[in-house]
PDB file of C-alpha atoms and ligand atoms in Angstrom:
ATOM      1  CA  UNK A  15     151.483 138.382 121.846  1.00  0.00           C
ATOM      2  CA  UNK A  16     153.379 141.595 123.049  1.00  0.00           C
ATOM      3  CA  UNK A  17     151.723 141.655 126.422  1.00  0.00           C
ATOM      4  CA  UNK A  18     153.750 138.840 126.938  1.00  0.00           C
ATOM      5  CA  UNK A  19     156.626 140.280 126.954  1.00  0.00           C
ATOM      6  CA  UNK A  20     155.881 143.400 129.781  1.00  0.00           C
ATOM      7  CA  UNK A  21     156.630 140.891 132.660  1.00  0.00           C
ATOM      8  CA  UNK A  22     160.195 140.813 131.818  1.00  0.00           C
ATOM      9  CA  UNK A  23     160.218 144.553 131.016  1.00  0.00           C
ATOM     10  CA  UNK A  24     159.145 145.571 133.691  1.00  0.00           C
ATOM     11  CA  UNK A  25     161.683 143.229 135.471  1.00  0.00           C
ATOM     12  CA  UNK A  26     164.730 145.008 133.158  1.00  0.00           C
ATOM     13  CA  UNK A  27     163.698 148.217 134.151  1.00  0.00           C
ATOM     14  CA  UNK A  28     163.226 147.789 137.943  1.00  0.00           C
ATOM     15  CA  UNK A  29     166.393 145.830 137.633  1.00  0.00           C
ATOM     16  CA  UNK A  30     169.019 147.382 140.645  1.00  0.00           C
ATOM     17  CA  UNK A  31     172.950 147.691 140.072  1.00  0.00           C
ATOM     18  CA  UNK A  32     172.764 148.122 136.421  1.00  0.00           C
ATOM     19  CA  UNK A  33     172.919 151.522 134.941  1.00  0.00           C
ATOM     20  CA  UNK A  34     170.327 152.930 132.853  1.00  0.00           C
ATOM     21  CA  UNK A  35     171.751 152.567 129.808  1.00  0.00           C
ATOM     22  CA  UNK A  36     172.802 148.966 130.330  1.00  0.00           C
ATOM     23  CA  UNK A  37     168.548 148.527 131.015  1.00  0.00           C
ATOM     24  CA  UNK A  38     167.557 149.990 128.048  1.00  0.00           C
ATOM     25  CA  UNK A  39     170.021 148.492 126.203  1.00  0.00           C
ATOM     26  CA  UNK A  40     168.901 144.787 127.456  1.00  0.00           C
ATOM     27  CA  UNK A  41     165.241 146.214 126.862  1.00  0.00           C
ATOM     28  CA  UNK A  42     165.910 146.379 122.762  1.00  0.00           C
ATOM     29  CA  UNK A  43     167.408 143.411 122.368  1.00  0.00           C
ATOM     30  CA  UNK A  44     164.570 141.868 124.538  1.00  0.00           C
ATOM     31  CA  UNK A  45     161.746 143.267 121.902  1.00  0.00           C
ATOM     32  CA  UNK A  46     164.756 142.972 118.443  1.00  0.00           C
ATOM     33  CA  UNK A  47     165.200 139.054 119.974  1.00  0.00           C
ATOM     34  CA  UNK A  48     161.598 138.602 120.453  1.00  0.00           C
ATOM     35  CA  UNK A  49     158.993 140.544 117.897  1.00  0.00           C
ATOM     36  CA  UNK A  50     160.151 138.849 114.642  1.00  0.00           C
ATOM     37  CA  UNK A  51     159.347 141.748 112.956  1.00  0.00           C
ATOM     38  CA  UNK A  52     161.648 144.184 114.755  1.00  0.00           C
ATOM     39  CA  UNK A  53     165.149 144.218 113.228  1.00  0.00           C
ATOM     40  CA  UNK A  54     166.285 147.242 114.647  1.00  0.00           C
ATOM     41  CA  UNK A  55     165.038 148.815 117.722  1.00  0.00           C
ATOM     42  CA  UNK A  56     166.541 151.737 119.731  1.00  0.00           C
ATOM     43  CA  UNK A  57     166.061 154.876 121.744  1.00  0.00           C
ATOM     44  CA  UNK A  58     166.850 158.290 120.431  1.00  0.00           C
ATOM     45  CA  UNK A  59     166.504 161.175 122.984  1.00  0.00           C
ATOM     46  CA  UNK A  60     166.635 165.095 123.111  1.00  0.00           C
ATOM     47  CA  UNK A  61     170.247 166.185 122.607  1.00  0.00           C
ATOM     48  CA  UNK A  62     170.257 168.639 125.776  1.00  0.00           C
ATOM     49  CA  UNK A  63     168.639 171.450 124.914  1.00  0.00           C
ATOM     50  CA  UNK A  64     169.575 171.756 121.127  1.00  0.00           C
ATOM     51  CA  UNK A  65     166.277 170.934 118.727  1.00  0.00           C
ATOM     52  CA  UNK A  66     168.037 167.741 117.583  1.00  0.00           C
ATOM     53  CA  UNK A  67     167.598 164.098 118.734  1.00  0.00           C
ATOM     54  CA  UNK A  68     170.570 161.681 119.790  1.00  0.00           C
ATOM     55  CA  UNK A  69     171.141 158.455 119.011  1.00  0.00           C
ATOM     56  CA  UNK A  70     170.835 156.362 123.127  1.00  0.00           C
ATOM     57  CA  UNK A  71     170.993 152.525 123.142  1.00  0.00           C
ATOM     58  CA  UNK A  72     169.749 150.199 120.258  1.00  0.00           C
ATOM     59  CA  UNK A  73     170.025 147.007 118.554  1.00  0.00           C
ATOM     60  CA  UNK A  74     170.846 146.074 115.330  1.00  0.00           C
ATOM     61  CA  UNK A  75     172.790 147.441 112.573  1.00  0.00           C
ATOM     62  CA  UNK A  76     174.822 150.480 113.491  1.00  0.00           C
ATOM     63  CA  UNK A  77     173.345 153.523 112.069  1.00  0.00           C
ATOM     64  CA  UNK A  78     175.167 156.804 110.726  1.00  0.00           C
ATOM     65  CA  UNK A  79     172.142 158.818 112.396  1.00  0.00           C
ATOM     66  CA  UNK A  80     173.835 159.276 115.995  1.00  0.00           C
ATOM     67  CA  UNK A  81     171.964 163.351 115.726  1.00  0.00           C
ATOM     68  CA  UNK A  82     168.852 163.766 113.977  1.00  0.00           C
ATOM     69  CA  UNK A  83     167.017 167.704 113.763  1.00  0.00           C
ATOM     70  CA  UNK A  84     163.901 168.409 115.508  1.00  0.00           C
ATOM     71  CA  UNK A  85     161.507 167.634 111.380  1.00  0.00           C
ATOM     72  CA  UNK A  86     164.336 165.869 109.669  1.00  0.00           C
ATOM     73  CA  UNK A  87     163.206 162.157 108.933  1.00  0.00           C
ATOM     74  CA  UNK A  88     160.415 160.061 110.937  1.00  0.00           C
ATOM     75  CA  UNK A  89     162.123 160.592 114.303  1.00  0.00           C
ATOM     76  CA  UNK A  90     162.452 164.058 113.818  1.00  0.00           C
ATOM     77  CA  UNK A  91     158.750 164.486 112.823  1.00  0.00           C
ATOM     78  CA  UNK A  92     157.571 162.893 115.734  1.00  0.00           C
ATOM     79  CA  UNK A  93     160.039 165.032 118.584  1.00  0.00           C
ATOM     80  CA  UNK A  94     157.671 167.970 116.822  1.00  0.00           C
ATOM     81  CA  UNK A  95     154.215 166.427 116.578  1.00  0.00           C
ATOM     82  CA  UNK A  96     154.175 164.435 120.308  1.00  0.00           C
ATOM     83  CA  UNK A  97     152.086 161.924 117.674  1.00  0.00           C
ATOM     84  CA  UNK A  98     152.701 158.030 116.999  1.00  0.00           C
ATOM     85  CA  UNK A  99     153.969 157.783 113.548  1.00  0.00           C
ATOM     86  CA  UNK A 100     153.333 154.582 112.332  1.00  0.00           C
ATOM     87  CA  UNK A 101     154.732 154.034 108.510  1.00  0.00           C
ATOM     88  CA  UNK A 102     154.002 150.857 106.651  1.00  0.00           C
ATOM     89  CA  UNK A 103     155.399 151.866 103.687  1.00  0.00           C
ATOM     90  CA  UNK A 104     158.551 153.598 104.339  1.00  0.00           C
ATOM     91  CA  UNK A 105     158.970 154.118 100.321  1.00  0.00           C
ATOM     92  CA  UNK A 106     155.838 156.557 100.500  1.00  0.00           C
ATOM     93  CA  UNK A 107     157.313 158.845 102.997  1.00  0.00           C
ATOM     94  CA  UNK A 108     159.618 161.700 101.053  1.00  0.00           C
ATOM     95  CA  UNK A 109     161.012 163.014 104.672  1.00  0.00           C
ATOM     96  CA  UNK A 110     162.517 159.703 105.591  1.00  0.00           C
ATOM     97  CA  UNK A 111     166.070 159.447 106.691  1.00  0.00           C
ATOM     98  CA  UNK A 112     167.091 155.566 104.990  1.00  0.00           C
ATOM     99  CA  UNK A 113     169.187 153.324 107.683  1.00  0.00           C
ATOM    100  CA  UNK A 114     169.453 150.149 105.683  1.00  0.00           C
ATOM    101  CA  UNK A 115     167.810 149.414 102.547  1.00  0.00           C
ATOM    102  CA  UNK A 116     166.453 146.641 104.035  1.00  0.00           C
ATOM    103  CA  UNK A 117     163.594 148.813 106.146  1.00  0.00           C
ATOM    104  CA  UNK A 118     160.454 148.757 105.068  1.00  0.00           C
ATOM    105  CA  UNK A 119     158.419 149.484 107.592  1.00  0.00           C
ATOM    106  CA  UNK A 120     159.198 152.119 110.598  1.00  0.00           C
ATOM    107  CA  UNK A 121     156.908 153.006 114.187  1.00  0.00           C
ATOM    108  CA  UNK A 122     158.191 155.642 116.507  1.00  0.00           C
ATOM    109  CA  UNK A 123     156.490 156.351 119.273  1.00  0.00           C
ATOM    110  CA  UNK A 124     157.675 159.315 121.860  1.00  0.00           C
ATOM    111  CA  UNK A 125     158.548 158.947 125.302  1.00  0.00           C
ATOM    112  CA  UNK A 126     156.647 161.778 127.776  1.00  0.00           C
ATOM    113  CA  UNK A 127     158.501 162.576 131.642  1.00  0.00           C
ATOM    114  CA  UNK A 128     155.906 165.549 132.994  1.00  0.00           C
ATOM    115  CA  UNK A 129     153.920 165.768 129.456  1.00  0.00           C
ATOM    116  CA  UNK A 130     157.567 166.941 127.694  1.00  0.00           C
ATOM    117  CA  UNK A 131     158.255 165.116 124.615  1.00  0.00           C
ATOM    118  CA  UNK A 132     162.107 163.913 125.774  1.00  0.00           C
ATOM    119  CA  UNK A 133     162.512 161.249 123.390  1.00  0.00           C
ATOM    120  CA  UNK A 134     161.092 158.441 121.616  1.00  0.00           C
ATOM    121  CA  UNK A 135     161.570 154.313 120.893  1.00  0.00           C
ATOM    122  CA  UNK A 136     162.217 153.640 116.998  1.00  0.00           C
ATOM    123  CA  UNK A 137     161.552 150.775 115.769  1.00  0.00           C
ATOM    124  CA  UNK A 138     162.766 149.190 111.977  1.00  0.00           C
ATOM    125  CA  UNK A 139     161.254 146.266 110.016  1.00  0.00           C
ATOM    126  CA  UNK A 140     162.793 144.351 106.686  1.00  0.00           C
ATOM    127  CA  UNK A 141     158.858 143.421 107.027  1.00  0.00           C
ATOM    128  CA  UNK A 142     156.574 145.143 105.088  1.00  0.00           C
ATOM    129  CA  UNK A 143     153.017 146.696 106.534  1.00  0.00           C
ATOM    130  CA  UNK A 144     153.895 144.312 110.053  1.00  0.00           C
ATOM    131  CA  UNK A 145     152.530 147.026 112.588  1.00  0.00           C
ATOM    132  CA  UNK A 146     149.017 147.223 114.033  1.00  0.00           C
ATOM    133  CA  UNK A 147     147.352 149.094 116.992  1.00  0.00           C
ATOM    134  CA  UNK A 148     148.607 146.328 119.201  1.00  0.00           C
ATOM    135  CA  UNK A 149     152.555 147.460 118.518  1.00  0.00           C
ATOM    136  CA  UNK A 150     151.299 151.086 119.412  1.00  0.00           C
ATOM    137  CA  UNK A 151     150.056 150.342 122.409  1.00  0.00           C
ATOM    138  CA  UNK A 152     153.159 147.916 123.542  1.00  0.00           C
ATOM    139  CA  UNK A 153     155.452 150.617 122.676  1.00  0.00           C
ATOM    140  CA  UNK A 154     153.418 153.219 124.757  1.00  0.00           C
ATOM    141  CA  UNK A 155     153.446 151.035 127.475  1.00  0.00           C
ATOM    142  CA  UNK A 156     157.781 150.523 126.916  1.00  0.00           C
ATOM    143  CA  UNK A 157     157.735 154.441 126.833  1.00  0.00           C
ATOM    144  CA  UNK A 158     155.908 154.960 129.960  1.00  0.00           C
ATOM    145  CA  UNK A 159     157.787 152.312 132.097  1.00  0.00           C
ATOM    146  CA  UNK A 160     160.600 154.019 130.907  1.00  0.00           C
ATOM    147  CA  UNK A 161     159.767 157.445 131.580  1.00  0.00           C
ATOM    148  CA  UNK A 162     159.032 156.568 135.016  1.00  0.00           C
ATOM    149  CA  UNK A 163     162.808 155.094 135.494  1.00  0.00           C
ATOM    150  CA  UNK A 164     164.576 158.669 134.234  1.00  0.00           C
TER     151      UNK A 164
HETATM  152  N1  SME B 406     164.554 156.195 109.666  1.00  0.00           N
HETATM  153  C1  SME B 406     164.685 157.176 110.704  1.00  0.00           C
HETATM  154  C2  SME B 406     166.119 157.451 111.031  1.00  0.00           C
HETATM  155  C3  SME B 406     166.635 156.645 112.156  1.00  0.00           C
HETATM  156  S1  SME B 406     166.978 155.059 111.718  1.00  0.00           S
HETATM  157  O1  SME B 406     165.710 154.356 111.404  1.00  0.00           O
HETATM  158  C4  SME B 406     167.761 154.247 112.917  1.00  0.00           C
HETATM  159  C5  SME B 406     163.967 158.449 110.322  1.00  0.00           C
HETATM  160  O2  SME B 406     163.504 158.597 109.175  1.00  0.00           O
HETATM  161  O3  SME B 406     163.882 159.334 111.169  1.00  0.00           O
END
């Protein structure tokens, strides 16, 4: 169960002494070492005030997609639409930016400070079809918790 895991989130992020990107950086290897089905997890925010995303603290493979434009690829579709994006399927999708061609299965959900879209959680699985309402609303309450902390 995900709601497991807020306790210790919540703990992370209220954390004092560590900087912020040391907490979010324990936060995705907290849900990469515990959600079975999340092999890469990490935080891409609004590069100042360009229309392009950066690449903020993850886990897993390295990725070549450190700047991602506002459309361009899942992420990019979702710092346009404020929306979930929940892709089972990432072979479907024909604006897709590939990581690994071990993904099969992508949820980004974006992260709101005053109702402004300023970033979003990305999530990766080698798993196909693995995400269900429940992971949406785990990884709106990570964003929130987050939000508050910026
Ligand atoms: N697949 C993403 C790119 C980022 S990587 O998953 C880390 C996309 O299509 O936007």
């Amino acid at each position: 169960m995900l709601v497991t895991l807020e306790p210790k989130i919540l703990e992370i992020l209220h954390s004092k002494g560590i900087s912020l990107n040391d907490q979010l950086q324990e936060l995705c290897e907290l849900l990469k070492a515990h959600v079975p089905y999340y092999d890469w997890v990490g935080f891409y925010f609004r590069n100042g005030s360009k229309e392009e995303l950066k690449l903020g603290p993850y886990a897993g493979a390295p990725t070549d997609h450190i700047i991602i434009p506002f459309g361009k690829g899942i992420c990019g579709q979702v710092a346009v639409s404020n929306a979930n994006f929940v892709v089972q399927d990432v072979a479907e999708q024909d604006n897709y930016i590939a990581c690994s061609i071990t993904v099969k299965a992508e949820i980004v959900v974006p992260l709101f400070v005053n109702g402004e879209n300023i970033g979003q959680i990305d999530i990766d699985s080698n798993t196909p079809d693995p995400f269900t309402a429940e992971d949406e609303r785990f990884l709106e309450f990570v964003t929130a918790e987050v939000a508050k902390i910026l």
